[in-house]
């Protein structure tokens, strides 16, 4: 298992090398790639220092690993405390809050959604979000949060494509041009 998979306590890609299996978490790469692109697509987001993450599963933990050493204030809103230790393993600098406080996530400058659509109904009671949204969901389209964020977001399709770049590198033992690969793959879906 790679360090990123271990730190996020989640594997989404397996590769057989000889007689061994190696577990990877390519979502970590996907989040790093997209977080790095925010200044390109939303210049007003440059310098934004606060991030809210909705959810506590494997995708949320991958986002936390990607945000390590970012210098950003990070808050995770979760529905139960059972995954708190895994969240802290992914990023010890995170503040963990109860789901009931989730409406305050909409005050953060970057919002990463890793929770299912049905969970959103309990916290989304506004009609506008001024920050940048990175929504890991891609169905239904548009997601409730995307409708609130309007055009200032990356979708779950963007995350799917970004992590697929890393999967291609793993399976092909190659180094790809990330920006060109993203543009080419994203145009196909």
PDB file of C-alpha atoms in Angstrom:
ATOM      1  CA  UNK A   1       0.000   0.000   0.000  1.00  0.00           C
ATOM      2  CA  UNK A   2       1.293   3.450  -0.863  1.00  0.00           C
ATOM      3  CA  UNK A   3       1.709   6.131   1.790  1.00  0.00           C
ATOM      4  CA  UNK A   4      -1.226   8.118   0.361  1.00  0.00           C
ATOM      5  CA  UNK A   5      -3.490   5.059   0.540  1.00  0.00           C
ATOM      6  CA  UNK A   6      -2.358   4.320   4.083  1.00  0.00           C
ATOM      7  CA  UNK A   7      -2.780   7.912   5.242  1.00  0.00           C
ATOM      8  CA  UNK A   8      -6.258   8.176   3.728  1.00  0.00           C
ATOM      9  CA  UNK A   9      -7.197   4.681   4.981  1.00  0.00           C
ATOM     10  CA  UNK A  10      -8.643   4.046   1.524  1.00  0.00           C
ATOM     11  CA  UNK A  11      -7.583   2.229  -1.630  1.00  0.00           C
ATOM     12  CA  UNK A  12      -9.277   2.822  -4.981  1.00  0.00           C
ATOM     13  CA  UNK A  13      -6.713   1.266  -7.329  1.00  0.00           C
ATOM     14  CA  UNK A  14      -4.868  -2.058  -7.194  1.00  0.00           C
ATOM     15  CA  UNK A  15      -1.875  -3.051  -9.313  1.00  0.00           C
ATOM     16  CA  UNK A  16      -0.172  -6.399  -9.321  1.00  0.00           C
ATOM     17  CA  UNK A  17       3.622  -6.144  -9.307  1.00  0.00           C
ATOM     18  CA  UNK A  18       5.193  -9.591  -9.460  1.00  0.00           C
ATOM     19  CA  UNK A  19       3.456 -11.652  -6.803  1.00  0.00           C
ATOM     20  CA  UNK A  20       2.416  -8.597  -4.756  1.00  0.00           C
ATOM     21  CA  UNK A  21      -0.576  -6.275  -4.937  1.00  0.00           C
ATOM     22  CA  UNK A  22      -0.017  -2.561  -4.355  1.00  0.00           C
ATOM     23  CA  UNK A  23      -2.929  -0.392  -3.213  1.00  0.00           C
ATOM     24  CA  UNK A  24      -3.138   3.239  -4.323  1.00  0.00           C
ATOM     25  CA  UNK A  25      -5.462   6.137  -3.625  1.00  0.00           C
ATOM     26  CA  UNK A  26      -5.535   8.114  -6.864  1.00  0.00           C
ATOM     27  CA  UNK A  27      -8.138  10.532  -5.482  1.00  0.00           C
ATOM     28  CA  UNK A  28      -5.317  12.215  -3.536  1.00  0.00           C
ATOM     29  CA  UNK A  29      -3.642  13.087  -6.843  1.00  0.00           C
ATOM     30  CA  UNK A  30      -7.009  14.142  -8.279  1.00  0.00           C
ATOM     31  CA  UNK A  31      -7.669  16.559  -5.438  1.00  0.00           C
ATOM     32  CA  UNK A  32      -4.139  17.996  -5.560  1.00  0.00           C
ATOM     33  CA  UNK A  33      -4.433  18.518  -9.296  1.00  0.00           C
ATOM     34  CA  UNK A  34      -7.820  20.251  -9.100  1.00  0.00           C
ATOM     35  CA  UNK A  35      -6.925  22.347  -6.056  1.00  0.00           C
ATOM     36  CA  UNK A  36      -3.894  23.539  -8.009  1.00  0.00           C
ATOM     37  CA  UNK A  37      -6.128  24.556 -10.915  1.00  0.00           C
ATOM     38  CA  UNK A  38      -8.491  26.736  -8.856  1.00  0.00           C
ATOM     39  CA  UNK A  39      -6.453  29.940  -9.454  1.00  0.00           C
ATOM     40  CA  UNK A  40      -6.649  29.307 -13.228  1.00  0.00           C
ATOM     41  CA  UNK A  41     -10.428  28.937 -13.345  1.00  0.00           C
ATOM     42  CA  UNK A  42     -11.284  31.301 -10.502  1.00  0.00           C
ATOM     43  CA  UNK A  43      -8.645  34.042 -10.100  1.00  0.00           C
ATOM     44  CA  UNK A  44     -10.634  35.595  -7.256  1.00  0.00           C
ATOM     45  CA  UNK A  45      -9.972  32.422  -5.236  1.00  0.00           C
ATOM     46  CA  UNK A  46      -6.203  33.001  -5.148  1.00  0.00           C
ATOM     47  CA  UNK A  47      -5.091  33.265  -1.558  1.00  0.00           C
ATOM     48  CA  UNK A  48      -8.244  31.695  -0.172  1.00  0.00           C
ATOM     49  CA  UNK A  49      -7.298  30.184   3.148  1.00  0.00           C
ATOM     50  CA  UNK A  50     -10.315  28.243   4.418  1.00  0.00           C
ATOM     51  CA  UNK A  51     -11.594  24.862   3.262  1.00  0.00           C
ATOM     52  CA  UNK A  52     -14.676  22.963   4.386  1.00  0.00           C
ATOM     53  CA  UNK A  53     -15.098  19.275   3.626  1.00  0.00           C
ATOM     54  CA  UNK A  54     -18.514  17.649   3.845  1.00  0.00           C
ATOM     55  CA  UNK A  55     -18.233  13.957   4.690  1.00  0.00           C
ATOM     56  CA  UNK A  56     -15.790  11.627   6.416  1.00  0.00           C
ATOM     57  CA  UNK A  57     -15.411   8.670   4.057  1.00  0.00           C
ATOM     58  CA  UNK A  58     -12.526   7.663   1.841  1.00  0.00           C
ATOM     59  CA  UNK A  59     -13.000  10.516  -0.621  1.00  0.00           C
ATOM     60  CA  UNK A  60     -13.002  13.101   2.175  1.00  0.00           C
ATOM     61  CA  UNK A  61      -9.875  11.565   3.660  1.00  0.00           C
ATOM     62  CA  UNK A  62      -8.157  11.704   0.251  1.00  0.00           C
ATOM     63  CA  UNK A  63      -8.975  15.433   0.133  1.00  0.00           C
ATOM     64  CA  UNK A  64      -7.490  15.840   3.612  1.00  0.00           C
ATOM     65  CA  UNK A  65      -4.254  14.125   2.568  1.00  0.00           C
ATOM     66  CA  UNK A  66      -4.117  16.362  -0.522  1.00  0.00           C
ATOM     67  CA  UNK A  67      -4.487  19.445   1.696  1.00  0.00           C
ATOM     68  CA  UNK A  68      -1.627  18.562   4.043  1.00  0.00           C
ATOM     69  CA  UNK A  69       0.880  21.378   4.414  1.00  0.00           C
ATOM     70  CA  UNK A  70      -1.393  23.733   2.451  1.00  0.00           C
ATOM     71  CA  UNK A  71      -1.495  26.322   5.216  1.00  0.00           C
ATOM     72  CA  UNK A  72      -5.280  26.452   4.911  1.00  0.00           C
ATOM     73  CA  UNK A  73      -7.784  26.349   7.753  1.00  0.00           C
ATOM     74  CA  UNK A  74      -9.596  23.025   7.237  1.00  0.00           C
ATOM     75  CA  UNK A  75     -12.895  21.978   8.782  1.00  0.00           C
ATOM     76  CA  UNK A  76     -14.602  18.633   8.229  1.00  0.00           C
ATOM     77  CA  UNK A  77     -18.319  18.243   8.832  1.00  0.00           C
ATOM     78  CA  UNK A  78     -19.271  14.632   9.507  1.00  0.00           C
ATOM     79  CA  UNK A  79     -22.412  12.756  10.506  1.00  0.00           C
ATOM     80  CA  UNK A  80     -20.868  10.503  13.164  1.00  0.00           C
ATOM     81  CA  UNK A  81     -17.702  10.422  15.244  1.00  0.00           C
ATOM     82  CA  UNK A  82     -16.756   6.857  14.279  1.00  0.00           C
ATOM     83  CA  UNK A  83     -14.288   7.998  11.588  1.00  0.00           C
ATOM     84  CA  UNK A  84     -12.656  10.822  13.549  1.00  0.00           C
ATOM     85  CA  UNK A  85      -9.386   8.932  14.090  1.00  0.00           C
ATOM     86  CA  UNK A  86      -9.107   8.187  10.361  1.00  0.00           C
ATOM     87  CA  UNK A  87      -9.735  11.880   9.614  1.00  0.00           C
ATOM     88  CA  UNK A  88      -6.966  12.914  12.006  1.00  0.00           C
ATOM     89  CA  UNK A  89      -4.619  10.325  10.491  1.00  0.00           C
ATOM     90  CA  UNK A  90      -5.281  11.829   7.058  1.00  0.00           C
ATOM     91  CA  UNK A  91      -4.564  15.350   8.285  1.00  0.00           C
ATOM     92  CA  UNK A  92      -3.815  16.111  11.943  1.00  0.00           C
ATOM     93  CA  UNK A  93      -4.446  19.836  11.398  1.00  0.00           C
ATOM     94  CA  UNK A  94      -8.152  19.407  10.672  1.00  0.00           C
ATOM     95  CA  UNK A  95     -10.983  20.671  12.865  1.00  0.00           C
ATOM     96  CA  UNK A  96     -13.770  18.086  13.041  1.00  0.00           C
ATOM     97  CA  UNK A  97     -17.316  19.364  13.465  1.00  0.00           C
ATOM     98  CA  UNK A  98     -20.725  17.758  13.704  1.00  0.00           C
ATOM     99  CA  UNK A  99     -22.954  17.592  10.651  1.00  0.00           C
ATOM    100  CA  UNK A 100     -25.512  19.783  12.428  1.00  0.00           C
ATOM    101  CA  UNK A 101     -23.056  22.685  12.013  1.00  0.00           C
ATOM    102  CA  UNK A 102     -22.761  22.051   8.263  1.00  0.00           C
ATOM    103  CA  UNK A 103     -24.450  25.280   7.208  1.00  0.00           C
ATOM    104  CA  UNK A 104     -21.330  27.109   8.408  1.00  0.00           C
ATOM    105  CA  UNK A 105     -19.372  25.247   5.714  1.00  0.00           C
ATOM    106  CA  UNK A 106     -20.968  27.609   3.230  1.00  0.00           C
ATOM    107  CA  UNK A 107     -19.028  30.484   4.808  1.00  0.00           C
ATOM    108  CA  UNK A 108     -15.666  28.937   3.896  1.00  0.00           C
ATOM    109  CA  UNK A 109     -13.809  30.015   0.757  1.00  0.00           C
ATOM    110  CA  UNK A 110     -13.467  26.502  -0.709  1.00  0.00           C
ATOM    111  CA  UNK A 111     -16.067  23.789  -0.180  1.00  0.00           C
ATOM    112  CA  UNK A 112     -15.274  20.160  -0.991  1.00  0.00           C
ATOM    113  CA  UNK A 113     -18.321  17.922  -1.001  1.00  0.00           C
ATOM    114  CA  UNK A 114     -17.738  14.230  -0.366  1.00  0.00           C
ATOM    115  CA  UNK A 115     -21.186  13.442   1.054  1.00  0.00           C
ATOM    116  CA  UNK A 116     -24.135  11.829  -0.753  1.00  0.00           C
ATOM    117  CA  UNK A 117     -26.905  13.970  -2.223  1.00  0.00           C
ATOM    118  CA  UNK A 118     -29.463  12.855   0.372  1.00  0.00           C
ATOM    119  CA  UNK A 119     -27.244  14.254   3.136  1.00  0.00           C
ATOM    120  CA  UNK A 120     -27.271  17.728   1.565  1.00  0.00           C
ATOM    121  CA  UNK A 121     -30.930  18.421   2.292  1.00  0.00           C
ATOM    122  CA  UNK A 122     -30.240  18.897   5.982  1.00  0.00           C
ATOM    123  CA  UNK A 123     -27.641  21.640   5.498  1.00  0.00           C
ATOM    124  CA  UNK A 124     -28.310  23.399   2.211  1.00  0.00           C
ATOM    125  CA  UNK A 125     -30.940  25.996   2.948  1.00  0.00           C
ATOM    126  CA  UNK A 126     -29.459  28.920   1.077  1.00  0.00           C
ATOM    127  CA  UNK A 127     -29.566  29.916  -2.552  1.00  0.00           C
ATOM    128  CA  UNK A 128     -26.027  31.194  -3.053  1.00  0.00           C
ATOM    129  CA  UNK A 129     -22.436  30.219  -2.277  1.00  0.00           C
ATOM    130  CA  UNK A 130     -19.683  32.757  -2.989  1.00  0.00           C
ATOM    131  CA  UNK A 131     -16.702  30.428  -2.640  1.00  0.00           C
ATOM    132  CA  UNK A 132     -15.265  27.748  -4.897  1.00  0.00           C
ATOM    133  CA  UNK A 133     -16.939  24.321  -4.900  1.00  0.00           C
ATOM    134  CA  UNK A 134     -15.221  21.030  -5.615  1.00  0.00           C
ATOM    135  CA  UNK A 135     -18.084  18.526  -5.650  1.00  0.00           C
ATOM    136  CA  UNK A 136     -16.992  14.886  -5.824  1.00  0.00           C
ATOM    137  CA  UNK A 137     -20.474  13.865  -7.010  1.00  0.00           C
ATOM    138  CA  UNK A 138     -21.462  13.685 -10.668  1.00  0.00           C
ATOM    139  CA  UNK A 139     -24.979  12.298 -10.386  1.00  0.00           C
ATOM    140  CA  UNK A 140     -27.596  13.674 -10.311  1.00  0.00           C
ATOM    141  CA  UNK A 141     -26.525  16.482 -12.582  1.00  0.00           C
ATOM    142  CA  UNK A 142     -26.376  19.215 -11.574  1.00  0.00           C
ATOM    143  CA  UNK A 143     -25.929  18.380  -7.918  1.00  0.00           C
ATOM    144  CA  UNK A 144     -27.737  20.581  -5.367  1.00  0.00           C
ATOM    145  CA  UNK A 145     -24.459  22.261  -4.385  1.00  0.00           C
ATOM    146  CA  UNK A 146     -23.537  22.982  -8.000  1.00  0.00           C
ATOM    147  CA  UNK A 147     -26.810  24.819  -8.452  1.00  0.00           C
ATOM    148  CA  UNK A 148     -25.922  26.990  -5.447  1.00  0.00           C
ATOM    149  CA  UNK A 149     -22.333  27.578  -6.607  1.00  0.00           C
ATOM    150  CA  UNK A 150     -23.459  28.291 -10.178  1.00  0.00           C
ATOM    151  CA  UNK A 151     -20.340  28.417 -12.397  1.00  0.00           C
ATOM    152  CA  UNK A 152     -17.639  28.539  -9.717  1.00  0.00           C
ATOM    153  CA  UNK A 153     -16.914  24.806  -9.328  1.00  0.00           C
ATOM    154  CA  UNK A 154     -15.234  21.575 -10.322  1.00  0.00           C
ATOM    155  CA  UNK A 155     -17.589  18.629 -10.643  1.00  0.00           C
ATOM    156  CA  UNK A 156     -17.261  14.974  -9.780  1.00  0.00           C
ATOM    157  CA  UNK A 157     -16.501  14.392 -13.443  1.00  0.00           C
ATOM    158  CA  UNK A 158     -13.454  16.636 -13.086  1.00  0.00           C
ATOM    159  CA  UNK A 159     -12.284  14.619 -10.073  1.00  0.00           C
ATOM    160  CA  UNK A 160     -12.935  11.356 -11.928  1.00  0.00           C
ATOM    161  CA  UNK A 161     -10.807  12.513 -14.853  1.00  0.00           C
ATOM    162  CA  UNK A 162      -8.029  13.904 -12.645  1.00  0.00           C
ATOM    163  CA  UNK A 163      -7.648  10.685 -10.665  1.00  0.00           C
ATOM    164  CA  UNK A 164      -7.771   8.676 -13.913  1.00  0.00           C
ATOM    165  CA  UNK A 165      -4.603  10.477 -15.028  1.00  0.00           C
ATOM    166  CA  UNK A 166      -2.781   8.977 -12.062  1.00  0.00           C
ATOM    167  CA  UNK A 167      -4.337   5.566 -12.725  1.00  0.00           C
ATOM    168  CA  UNK A 168      -3.046   5.700 -16.301  1.00  0.00           C
ATOM    169  CA  UNK A 169       0.432   6.508 -15.021  1.00  0.00           C
ATOM    170  CA  UNK A 170       0.287   3.589 -12.588  1.00  0.00           C
ATOM    171  CA  UNK A 171      -0.979   0.994 -15.056  1.00  0.00           C
ATOM    172  CA  UNK A 172       1.212   2.149 -17.964  1.00  0.00           C
ATOM    173  CA  UNK A 173       4.352   2.853 -15.906  1.00  0.00           C
ATOM    174  CA  UNK A 174       4.448   6.255 -17.580  1.00  0.00           C
ATOM    175  CA  UNK A 175       4.644   9.933 -16.733  1.00  0.00           C
ATOM    176  CA  UNK A 176       1.926  11.934 -18.457  1.00  0.00           C
ATOM    177  CA  UNK A 177       1.499  15.615 -19.207  1.00  0.00           C
ATOM    178  CA  UNK A 178      -1.173  16.214 -16.566  1.00  0.00           C
ATOM    179  CA  UNK A 179      -2.689  19.378 -18.028  1.00  0.00           C
ATOM    180  CA  UNK A 180      -2.892  17.993 -21.568  1.00  0.00           C
ATOM    181  CA  UNK A 181      -4.230  14.641 -20.355  1.00  0.00           C
ATOM    182  CA  UNK A 182      -6.870  16.368 -18.240  1.00  0.00           C
ATOM    183  CA  UNK A 183      -8.058  18.530 -21.137  1.00  0.00           C
ATOM    184  CA  UNK A 184      -8.184  15.581 -23.524  1.00  0.00           C
ATOM    185  CA  UNK A 185      -9.946  13.193 -21.142  1.00  0.00           C
ATOM    186  CA  UNK A 186     -12.373  15.821 -19.817  1.00  0.00           C
ATOM    187  CA  UNK A 187     -13.490  16.623 -23.354  1.00  0.00           C
ATOM    188  CA  UNK A 188     -14.632  13.014 -23.803  1.00  0.00           C
ATOM    189  CA  UNK A 189     -17.174  12.921 -20.970  1.00  0.00           C
TER     190      UNK A 189
END
